[in-house]
N, CA, C and O atoms as a Tinker XYZ file with bonds, in Angstrom:
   384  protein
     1  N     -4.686000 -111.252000  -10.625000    73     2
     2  CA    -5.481000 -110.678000  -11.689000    64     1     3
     3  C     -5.689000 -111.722000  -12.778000    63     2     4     5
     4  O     -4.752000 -112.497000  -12.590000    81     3
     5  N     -6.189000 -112.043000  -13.511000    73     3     6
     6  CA    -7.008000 -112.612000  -14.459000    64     5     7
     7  C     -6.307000 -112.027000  -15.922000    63     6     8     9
     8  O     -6.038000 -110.919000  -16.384000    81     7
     9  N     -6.206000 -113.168000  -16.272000    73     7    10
    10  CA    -5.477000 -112.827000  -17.627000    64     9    11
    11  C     -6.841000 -113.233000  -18.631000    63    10    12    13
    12  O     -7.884000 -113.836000  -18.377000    81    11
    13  N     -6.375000 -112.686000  -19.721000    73    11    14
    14  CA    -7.587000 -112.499000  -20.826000    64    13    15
    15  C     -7.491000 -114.345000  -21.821000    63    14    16    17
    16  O     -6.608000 -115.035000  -22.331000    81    15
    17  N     -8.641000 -114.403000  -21.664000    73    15    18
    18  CA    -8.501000 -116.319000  -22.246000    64    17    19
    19  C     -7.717000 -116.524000  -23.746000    63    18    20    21
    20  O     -7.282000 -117.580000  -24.206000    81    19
    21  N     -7.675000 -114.905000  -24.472000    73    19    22
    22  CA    -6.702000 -114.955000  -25.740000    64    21    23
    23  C     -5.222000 -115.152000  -25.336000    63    22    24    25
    24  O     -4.459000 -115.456000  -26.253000    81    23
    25  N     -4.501000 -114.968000  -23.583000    73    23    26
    26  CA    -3.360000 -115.339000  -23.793000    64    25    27
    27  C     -2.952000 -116.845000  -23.450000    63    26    28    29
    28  O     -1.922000 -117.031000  -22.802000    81    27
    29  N     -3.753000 -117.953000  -23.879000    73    27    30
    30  CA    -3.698000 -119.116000  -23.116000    64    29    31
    31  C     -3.286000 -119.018000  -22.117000    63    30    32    33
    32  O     -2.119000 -119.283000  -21.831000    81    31
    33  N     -4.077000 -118.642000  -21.396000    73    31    34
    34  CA    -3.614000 -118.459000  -19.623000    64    33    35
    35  C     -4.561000 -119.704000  -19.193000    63    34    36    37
    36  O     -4.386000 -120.304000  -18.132000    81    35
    37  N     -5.609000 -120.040000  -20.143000    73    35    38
    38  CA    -6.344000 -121.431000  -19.330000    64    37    39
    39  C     -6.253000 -122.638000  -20.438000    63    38    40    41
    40  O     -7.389000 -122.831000  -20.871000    81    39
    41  N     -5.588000 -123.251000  -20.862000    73    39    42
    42  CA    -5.345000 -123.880000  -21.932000    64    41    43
    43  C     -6.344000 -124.942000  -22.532000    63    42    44    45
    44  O     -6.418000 -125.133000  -23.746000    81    43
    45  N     -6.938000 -125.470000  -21.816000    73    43    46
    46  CA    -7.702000 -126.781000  -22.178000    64    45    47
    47  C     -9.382000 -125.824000  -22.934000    63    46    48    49
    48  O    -10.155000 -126.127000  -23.843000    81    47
    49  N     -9.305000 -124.544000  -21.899000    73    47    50
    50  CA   -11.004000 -124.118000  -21.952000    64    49    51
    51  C    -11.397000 -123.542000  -23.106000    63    50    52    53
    52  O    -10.483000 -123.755000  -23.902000    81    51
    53  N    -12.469000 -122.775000  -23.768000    73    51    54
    54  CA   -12.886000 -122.519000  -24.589000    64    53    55
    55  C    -12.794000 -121.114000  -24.500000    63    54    56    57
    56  O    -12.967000 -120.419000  -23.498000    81    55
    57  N    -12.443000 -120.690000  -25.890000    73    55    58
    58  CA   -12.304000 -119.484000  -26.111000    64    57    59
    59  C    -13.609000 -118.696000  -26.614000    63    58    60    61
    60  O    -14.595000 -119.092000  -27.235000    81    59
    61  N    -13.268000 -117.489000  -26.138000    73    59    62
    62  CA   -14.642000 -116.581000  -25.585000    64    61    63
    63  C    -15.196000 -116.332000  -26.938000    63    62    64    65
    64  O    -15.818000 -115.270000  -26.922000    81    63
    65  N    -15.208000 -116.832000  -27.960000    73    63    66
    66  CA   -16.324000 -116.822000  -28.943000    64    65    67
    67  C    -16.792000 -118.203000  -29.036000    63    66    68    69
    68  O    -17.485000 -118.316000  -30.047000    81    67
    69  N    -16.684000 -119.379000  -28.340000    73    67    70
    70  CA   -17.418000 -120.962000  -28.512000    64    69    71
    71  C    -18.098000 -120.638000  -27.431000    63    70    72    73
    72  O    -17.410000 -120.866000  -26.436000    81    71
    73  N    -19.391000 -120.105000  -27.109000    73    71    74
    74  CA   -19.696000 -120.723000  -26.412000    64    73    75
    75  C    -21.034000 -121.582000  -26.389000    63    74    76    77
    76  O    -21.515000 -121.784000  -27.504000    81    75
    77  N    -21.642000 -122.063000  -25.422000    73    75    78
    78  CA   -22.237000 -123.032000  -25.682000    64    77    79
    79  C    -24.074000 -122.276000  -25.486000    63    78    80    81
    80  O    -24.198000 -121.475000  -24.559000    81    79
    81  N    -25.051000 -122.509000  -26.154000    73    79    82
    82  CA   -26.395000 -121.882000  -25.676000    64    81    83
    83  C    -27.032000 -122.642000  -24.668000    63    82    84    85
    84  O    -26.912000 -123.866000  -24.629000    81    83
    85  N    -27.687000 -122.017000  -23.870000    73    83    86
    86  CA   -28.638000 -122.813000  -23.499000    64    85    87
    87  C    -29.104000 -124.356000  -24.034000    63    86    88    89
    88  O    -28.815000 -125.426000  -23.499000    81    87
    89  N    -29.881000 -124.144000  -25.205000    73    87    90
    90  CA   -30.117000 -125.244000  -25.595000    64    89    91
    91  C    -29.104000 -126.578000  -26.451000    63    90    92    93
    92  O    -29.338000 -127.736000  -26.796000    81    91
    93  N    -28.051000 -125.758000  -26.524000    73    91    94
    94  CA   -26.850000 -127.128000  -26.615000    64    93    95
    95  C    -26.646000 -127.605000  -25.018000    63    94    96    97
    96  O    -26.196000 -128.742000  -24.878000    81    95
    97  N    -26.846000 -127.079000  -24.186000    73    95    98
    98  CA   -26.851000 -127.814000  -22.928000    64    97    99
    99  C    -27.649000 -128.842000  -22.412000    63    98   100   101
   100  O    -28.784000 -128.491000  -22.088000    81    99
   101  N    -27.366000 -129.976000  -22.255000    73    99   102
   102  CA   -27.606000 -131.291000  -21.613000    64   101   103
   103  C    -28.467000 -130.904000  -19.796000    63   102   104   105
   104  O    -29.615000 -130.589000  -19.481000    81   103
   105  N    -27.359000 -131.113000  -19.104000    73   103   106
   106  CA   -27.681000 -130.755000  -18.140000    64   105   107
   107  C    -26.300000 -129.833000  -17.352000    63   106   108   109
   108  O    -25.180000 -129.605000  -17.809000    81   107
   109  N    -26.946000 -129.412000  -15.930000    73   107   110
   110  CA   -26.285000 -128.735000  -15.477000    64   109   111
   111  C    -25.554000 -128.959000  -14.335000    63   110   112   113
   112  O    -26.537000 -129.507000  -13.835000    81   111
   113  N    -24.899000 -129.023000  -13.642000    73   111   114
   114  CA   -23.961000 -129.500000  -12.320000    64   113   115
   115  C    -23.807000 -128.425000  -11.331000    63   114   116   117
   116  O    -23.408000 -127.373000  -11.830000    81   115
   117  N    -24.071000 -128.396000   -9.711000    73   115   118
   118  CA   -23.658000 -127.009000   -9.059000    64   117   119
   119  C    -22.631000 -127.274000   -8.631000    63   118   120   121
   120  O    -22.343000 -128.346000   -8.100000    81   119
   121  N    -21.511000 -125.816000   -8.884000    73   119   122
   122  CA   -20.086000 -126.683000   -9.011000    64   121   123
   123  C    -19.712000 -125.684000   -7.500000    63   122   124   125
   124  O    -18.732000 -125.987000   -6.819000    81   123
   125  N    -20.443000 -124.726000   -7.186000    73   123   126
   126  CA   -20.347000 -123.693000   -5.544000    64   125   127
   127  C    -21.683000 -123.397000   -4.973000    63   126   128   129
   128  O    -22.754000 -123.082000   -5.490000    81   127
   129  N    -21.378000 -123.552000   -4.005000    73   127   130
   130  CA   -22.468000 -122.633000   -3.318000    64   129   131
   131  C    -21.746000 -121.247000   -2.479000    63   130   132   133
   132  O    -20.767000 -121.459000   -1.763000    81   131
   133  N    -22.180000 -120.142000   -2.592000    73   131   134
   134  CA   -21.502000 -119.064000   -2.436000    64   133   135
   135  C    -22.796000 -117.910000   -1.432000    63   134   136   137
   136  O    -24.012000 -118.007000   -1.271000    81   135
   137  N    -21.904000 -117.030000   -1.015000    73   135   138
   138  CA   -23.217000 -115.594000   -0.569000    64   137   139
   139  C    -22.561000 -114.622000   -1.349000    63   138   140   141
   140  O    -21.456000 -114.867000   -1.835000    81   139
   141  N    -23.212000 -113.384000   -1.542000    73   139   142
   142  CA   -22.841000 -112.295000   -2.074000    64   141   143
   143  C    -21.872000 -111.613000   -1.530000    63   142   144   145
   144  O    -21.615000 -111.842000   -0.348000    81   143
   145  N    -21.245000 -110.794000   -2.129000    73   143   146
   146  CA   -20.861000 -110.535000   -3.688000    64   145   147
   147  C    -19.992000 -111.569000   -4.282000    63   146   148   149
   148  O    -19.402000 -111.248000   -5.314000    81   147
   149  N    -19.793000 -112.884000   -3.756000    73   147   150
   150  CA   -19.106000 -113.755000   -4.491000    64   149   151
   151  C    -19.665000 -114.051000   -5.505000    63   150   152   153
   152  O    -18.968000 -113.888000   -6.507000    81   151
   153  N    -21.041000 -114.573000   -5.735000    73   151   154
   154  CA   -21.444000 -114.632000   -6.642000    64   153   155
   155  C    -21.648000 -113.501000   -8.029000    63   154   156   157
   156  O    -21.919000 -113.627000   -9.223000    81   155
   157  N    -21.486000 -112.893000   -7.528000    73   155   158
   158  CA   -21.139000 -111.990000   -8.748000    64   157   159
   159  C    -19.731000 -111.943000   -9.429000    63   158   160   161
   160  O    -19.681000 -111.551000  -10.595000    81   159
   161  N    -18.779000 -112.251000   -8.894000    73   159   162
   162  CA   -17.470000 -112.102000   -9.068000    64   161   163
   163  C    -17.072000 -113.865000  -10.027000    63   162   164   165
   164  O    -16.301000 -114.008000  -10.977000    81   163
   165  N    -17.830000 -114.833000   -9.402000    73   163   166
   166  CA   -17.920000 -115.784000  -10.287000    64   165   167
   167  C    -18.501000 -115.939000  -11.143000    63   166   168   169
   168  O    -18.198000 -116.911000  -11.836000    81   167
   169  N    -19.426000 -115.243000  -11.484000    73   167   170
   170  CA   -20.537000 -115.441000  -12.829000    64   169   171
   171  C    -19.633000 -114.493000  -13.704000    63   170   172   173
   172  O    -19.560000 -114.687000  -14.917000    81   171
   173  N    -19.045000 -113.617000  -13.182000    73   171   174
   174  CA   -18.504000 -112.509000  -14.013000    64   173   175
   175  C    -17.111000 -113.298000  -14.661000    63   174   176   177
   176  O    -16.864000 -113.316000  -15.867000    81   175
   177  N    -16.186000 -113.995000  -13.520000    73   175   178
   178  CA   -15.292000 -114.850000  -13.984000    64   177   179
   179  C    -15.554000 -116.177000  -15.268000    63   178   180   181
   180  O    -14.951000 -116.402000  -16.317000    81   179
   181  N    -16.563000 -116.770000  -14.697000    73   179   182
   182  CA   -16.767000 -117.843000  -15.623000    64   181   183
   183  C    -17.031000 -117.684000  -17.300000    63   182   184   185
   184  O    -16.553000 -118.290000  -18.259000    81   183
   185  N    -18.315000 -116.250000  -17.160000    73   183   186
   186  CA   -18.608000 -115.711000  -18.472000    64   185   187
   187  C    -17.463000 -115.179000  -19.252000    63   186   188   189
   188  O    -17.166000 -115.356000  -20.433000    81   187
   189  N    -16.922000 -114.527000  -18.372000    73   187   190
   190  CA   -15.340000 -113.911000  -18.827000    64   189   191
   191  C    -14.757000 -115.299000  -19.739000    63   190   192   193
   192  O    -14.392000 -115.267000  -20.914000    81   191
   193  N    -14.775000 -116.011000  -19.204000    73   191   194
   194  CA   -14.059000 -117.576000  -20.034000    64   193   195
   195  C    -14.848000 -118.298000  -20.956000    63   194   196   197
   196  O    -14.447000 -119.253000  -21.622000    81   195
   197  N    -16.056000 -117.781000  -20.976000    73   195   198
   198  CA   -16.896000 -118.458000  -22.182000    64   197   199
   199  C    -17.486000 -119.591000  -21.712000    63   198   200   201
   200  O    -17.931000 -120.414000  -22.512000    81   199
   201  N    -17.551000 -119.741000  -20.666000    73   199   202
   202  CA   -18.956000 -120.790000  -19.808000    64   201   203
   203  C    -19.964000 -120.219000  -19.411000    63   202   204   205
   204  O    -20.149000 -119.124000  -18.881000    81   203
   205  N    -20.580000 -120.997000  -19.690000    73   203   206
   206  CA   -22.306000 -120.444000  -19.327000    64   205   207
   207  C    -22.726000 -121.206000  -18.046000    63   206   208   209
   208  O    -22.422000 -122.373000  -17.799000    81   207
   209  N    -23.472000 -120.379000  -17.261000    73   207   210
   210  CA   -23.410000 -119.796000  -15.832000    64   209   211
   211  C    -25.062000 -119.683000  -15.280000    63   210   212   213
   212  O    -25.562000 -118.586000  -15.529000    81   211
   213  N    -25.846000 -120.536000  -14.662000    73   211   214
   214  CA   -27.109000 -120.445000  -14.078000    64   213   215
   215  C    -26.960000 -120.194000  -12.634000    63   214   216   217
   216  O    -26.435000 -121.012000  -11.879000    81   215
   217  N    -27.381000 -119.167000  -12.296000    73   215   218
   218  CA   -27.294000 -118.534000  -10.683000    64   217   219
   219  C    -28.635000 -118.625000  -10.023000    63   218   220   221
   220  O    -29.491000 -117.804000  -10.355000    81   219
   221  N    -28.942000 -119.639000   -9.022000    73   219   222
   222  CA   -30.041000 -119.770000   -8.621000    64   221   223
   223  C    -30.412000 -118.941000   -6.758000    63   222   224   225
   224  O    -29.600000 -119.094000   -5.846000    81   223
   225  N    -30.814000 -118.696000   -6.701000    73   223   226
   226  CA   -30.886000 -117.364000   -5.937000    64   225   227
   227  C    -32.091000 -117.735000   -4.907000    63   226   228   229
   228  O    -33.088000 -117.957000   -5.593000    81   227
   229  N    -32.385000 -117.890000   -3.498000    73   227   230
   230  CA   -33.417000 -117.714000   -2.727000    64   229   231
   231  C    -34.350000 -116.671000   -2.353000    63   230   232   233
   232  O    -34.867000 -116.635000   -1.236000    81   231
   233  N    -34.669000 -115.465000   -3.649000    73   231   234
   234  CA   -35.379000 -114.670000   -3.381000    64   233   235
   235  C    -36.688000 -114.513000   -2.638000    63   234   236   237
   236  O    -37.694000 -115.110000   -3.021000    81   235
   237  N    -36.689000 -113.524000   -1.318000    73   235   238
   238  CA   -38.085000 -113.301000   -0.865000    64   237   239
   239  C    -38.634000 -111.567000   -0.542000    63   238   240   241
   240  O    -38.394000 -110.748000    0.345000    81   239
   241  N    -39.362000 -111.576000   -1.618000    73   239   242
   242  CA   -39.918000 -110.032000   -2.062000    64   241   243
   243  C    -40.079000 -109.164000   -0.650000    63   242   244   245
   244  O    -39.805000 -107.988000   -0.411000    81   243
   245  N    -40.501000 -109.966000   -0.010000    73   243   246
   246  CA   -40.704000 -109.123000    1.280000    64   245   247
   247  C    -39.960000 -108.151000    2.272000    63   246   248   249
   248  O    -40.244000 -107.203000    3.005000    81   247
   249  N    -38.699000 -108.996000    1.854000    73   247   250
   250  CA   -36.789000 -108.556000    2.349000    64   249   251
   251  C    -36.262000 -107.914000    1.404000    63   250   252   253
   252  O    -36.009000 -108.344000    0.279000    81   251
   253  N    -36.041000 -106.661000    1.900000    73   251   254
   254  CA   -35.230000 -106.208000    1.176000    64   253   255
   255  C    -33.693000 -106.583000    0.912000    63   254   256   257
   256  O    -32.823000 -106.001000    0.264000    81   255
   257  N    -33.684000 -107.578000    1.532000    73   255   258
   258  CA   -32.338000 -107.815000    1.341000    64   257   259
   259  C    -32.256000 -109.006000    2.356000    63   258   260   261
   260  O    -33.013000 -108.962000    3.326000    81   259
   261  N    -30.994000 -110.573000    2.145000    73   259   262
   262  CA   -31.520000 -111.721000    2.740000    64   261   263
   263  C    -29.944000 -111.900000    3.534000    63   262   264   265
   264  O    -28.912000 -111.444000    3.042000    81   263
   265  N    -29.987000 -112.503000    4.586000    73   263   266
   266  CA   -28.345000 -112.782000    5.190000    64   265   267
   267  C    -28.419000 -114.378000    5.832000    63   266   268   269
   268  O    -29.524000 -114.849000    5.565000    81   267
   269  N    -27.868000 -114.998000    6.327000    73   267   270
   270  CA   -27.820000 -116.558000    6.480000    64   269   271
   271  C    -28.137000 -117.458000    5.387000    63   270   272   273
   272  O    -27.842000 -117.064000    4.259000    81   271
   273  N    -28.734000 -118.700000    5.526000    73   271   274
   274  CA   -29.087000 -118.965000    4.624000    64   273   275
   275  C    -29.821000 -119.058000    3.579000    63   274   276   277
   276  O    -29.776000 -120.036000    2.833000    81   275
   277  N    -30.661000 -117.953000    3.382000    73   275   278
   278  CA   -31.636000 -117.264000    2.584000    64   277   279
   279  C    -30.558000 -116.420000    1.492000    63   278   280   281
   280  O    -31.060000 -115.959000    0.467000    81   279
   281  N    -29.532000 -116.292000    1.664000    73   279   282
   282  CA   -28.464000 -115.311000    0.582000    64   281   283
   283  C    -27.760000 -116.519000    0.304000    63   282   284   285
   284  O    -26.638000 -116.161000   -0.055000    81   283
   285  N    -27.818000 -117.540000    0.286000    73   283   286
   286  CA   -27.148000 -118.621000   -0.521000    64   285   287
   287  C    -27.226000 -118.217000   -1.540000    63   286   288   289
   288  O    -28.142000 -117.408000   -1.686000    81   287
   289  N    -26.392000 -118.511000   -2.735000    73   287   290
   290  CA   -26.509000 -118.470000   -3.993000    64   289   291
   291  C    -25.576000 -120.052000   -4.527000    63   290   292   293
   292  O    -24.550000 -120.539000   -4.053000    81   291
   293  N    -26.475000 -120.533000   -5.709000    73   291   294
   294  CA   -25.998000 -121.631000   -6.254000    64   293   295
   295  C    -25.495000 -121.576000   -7.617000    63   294   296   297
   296  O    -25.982000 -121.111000   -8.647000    81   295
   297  N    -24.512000 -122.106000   -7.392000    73   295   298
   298  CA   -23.745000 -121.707000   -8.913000    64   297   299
   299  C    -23.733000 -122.529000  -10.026000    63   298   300   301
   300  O    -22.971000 -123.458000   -9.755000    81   299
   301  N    -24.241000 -122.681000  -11.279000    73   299   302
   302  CA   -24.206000 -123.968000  -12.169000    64   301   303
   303  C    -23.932000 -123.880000  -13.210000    63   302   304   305
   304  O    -24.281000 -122.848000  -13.784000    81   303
   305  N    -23.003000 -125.143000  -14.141000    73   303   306
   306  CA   -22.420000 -124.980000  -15.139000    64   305   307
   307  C    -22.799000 -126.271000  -15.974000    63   306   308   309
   308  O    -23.231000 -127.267000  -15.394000    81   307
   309  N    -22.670000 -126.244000  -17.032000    73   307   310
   310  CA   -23.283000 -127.233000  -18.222000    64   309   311
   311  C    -22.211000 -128.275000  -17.879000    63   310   312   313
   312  O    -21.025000 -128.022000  -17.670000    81   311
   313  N    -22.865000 -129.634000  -17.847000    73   311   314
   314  CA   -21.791000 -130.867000  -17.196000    64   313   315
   315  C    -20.485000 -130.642000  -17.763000    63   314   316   317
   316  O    -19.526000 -130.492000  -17.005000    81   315
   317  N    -20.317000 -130.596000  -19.237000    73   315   318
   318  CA   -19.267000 -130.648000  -19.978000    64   317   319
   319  C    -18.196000 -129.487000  -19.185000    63   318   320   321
   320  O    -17.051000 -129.929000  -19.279000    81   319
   321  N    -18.207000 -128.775000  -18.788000    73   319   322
   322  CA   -17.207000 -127.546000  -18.554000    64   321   323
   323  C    -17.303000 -127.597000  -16.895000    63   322   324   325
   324  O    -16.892000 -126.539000  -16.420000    81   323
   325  N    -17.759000 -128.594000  -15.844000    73   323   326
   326  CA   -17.622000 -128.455000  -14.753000    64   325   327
   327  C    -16.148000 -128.705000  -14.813000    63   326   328   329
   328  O    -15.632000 -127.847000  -14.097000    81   327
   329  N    -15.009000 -129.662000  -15.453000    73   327   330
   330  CA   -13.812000 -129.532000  -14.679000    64   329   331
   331  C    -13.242000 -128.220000  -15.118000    63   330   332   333
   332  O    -12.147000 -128.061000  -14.579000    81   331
   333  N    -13.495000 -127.455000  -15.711000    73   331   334
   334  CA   -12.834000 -126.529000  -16.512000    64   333   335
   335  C    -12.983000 -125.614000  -15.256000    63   334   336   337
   336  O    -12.019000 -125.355000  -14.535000    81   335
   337  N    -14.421000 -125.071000  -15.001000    73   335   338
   338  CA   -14.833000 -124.353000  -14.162000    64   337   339
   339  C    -14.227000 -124.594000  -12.848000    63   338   340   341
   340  O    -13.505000 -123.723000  -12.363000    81   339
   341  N    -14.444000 -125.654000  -12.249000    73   339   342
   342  CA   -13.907000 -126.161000  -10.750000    64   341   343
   343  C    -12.164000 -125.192000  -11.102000    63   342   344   345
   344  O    -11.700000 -124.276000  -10.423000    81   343
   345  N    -11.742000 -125.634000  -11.983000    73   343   346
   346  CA   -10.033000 -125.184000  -11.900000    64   345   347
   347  C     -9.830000 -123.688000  -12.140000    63   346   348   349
   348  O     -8.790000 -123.184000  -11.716000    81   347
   349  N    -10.757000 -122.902000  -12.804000    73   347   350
   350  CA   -10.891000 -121.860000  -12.685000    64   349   351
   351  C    -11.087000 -121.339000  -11.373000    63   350   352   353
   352  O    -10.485000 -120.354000  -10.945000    81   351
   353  N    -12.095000 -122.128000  -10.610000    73   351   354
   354  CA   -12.228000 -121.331000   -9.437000    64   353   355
   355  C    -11.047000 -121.841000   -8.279000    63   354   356   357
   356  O    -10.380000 -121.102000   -7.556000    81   355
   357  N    -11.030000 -122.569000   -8.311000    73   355   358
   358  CA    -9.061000 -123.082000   -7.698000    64   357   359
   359  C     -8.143000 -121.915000   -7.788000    63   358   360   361
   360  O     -7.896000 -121.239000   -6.790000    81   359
   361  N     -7.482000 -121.585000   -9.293000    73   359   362
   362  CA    -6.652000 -121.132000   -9.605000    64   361   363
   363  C     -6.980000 -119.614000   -9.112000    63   362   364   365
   364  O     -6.095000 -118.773000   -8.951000    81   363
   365  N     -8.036000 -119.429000   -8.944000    73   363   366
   366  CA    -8.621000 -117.839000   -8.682000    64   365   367
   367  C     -8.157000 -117.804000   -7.239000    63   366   368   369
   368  O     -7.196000 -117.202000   -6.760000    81   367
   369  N     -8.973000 -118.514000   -6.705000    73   367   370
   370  CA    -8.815000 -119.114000   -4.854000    64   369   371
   371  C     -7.282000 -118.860000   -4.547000    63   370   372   373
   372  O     -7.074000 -117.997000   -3.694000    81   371
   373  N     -6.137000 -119.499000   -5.128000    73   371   374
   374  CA    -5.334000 -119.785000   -4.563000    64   373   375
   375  C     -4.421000 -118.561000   -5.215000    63   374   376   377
   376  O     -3.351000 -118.548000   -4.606000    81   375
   377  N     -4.453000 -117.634000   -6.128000    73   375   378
   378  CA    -4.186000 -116.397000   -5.678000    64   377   379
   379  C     -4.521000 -115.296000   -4.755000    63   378   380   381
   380  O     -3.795000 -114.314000   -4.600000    81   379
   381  N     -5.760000 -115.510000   -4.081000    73   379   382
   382  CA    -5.919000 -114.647000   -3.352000    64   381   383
   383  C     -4.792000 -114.675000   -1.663000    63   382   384
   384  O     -4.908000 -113.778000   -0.828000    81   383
């Protein structure tokens, strides 16, 4: 389970009122490539920690719904907070 970022449970990262906008962002890094519902569970994790989170998605209107590699989902984080992120998703990983 996921501890709340007020109990320094992630020490180095930013606490969930810094975070960064869009436009303080430089550029962006894809730090997973994932299928669903993972991607939801990481965007939900990362935001949870106060990183900001671009989910790029292979949508095609025609499908109601996509499986192989058409449900890829790409995960991206502002350069500055990729190591933060990478260890987040480690530390998540290796409780399961």
């Amino acid at each position: 389970m996921m501890d709340s970022p007020n109990n320094n449970s992630h020490e180095k990262g930013l606490g969930p009122l810094q975070r960064l906008s869009d436009k303080q962002v430089k550029s962006w890094i894809t730090i997973s490539k994932v299928y669903p519902p993972d991607d939801i569970v990481i965007e939900s994790m990362l935001k949870f920690y106060g990183i900001p989170v671009r989910i790029s998605r292979r949508e095609i209107p025609q499908f109601p719904f996509t499986t192989g590699p058409l449900a890829e989902v790409i995960i991206a984080v502002p350069e500055e907070m990729v190591d933060e992120a990478r260890d987040l998703l480690e530390s998540e990983n290796a409780g399961k």
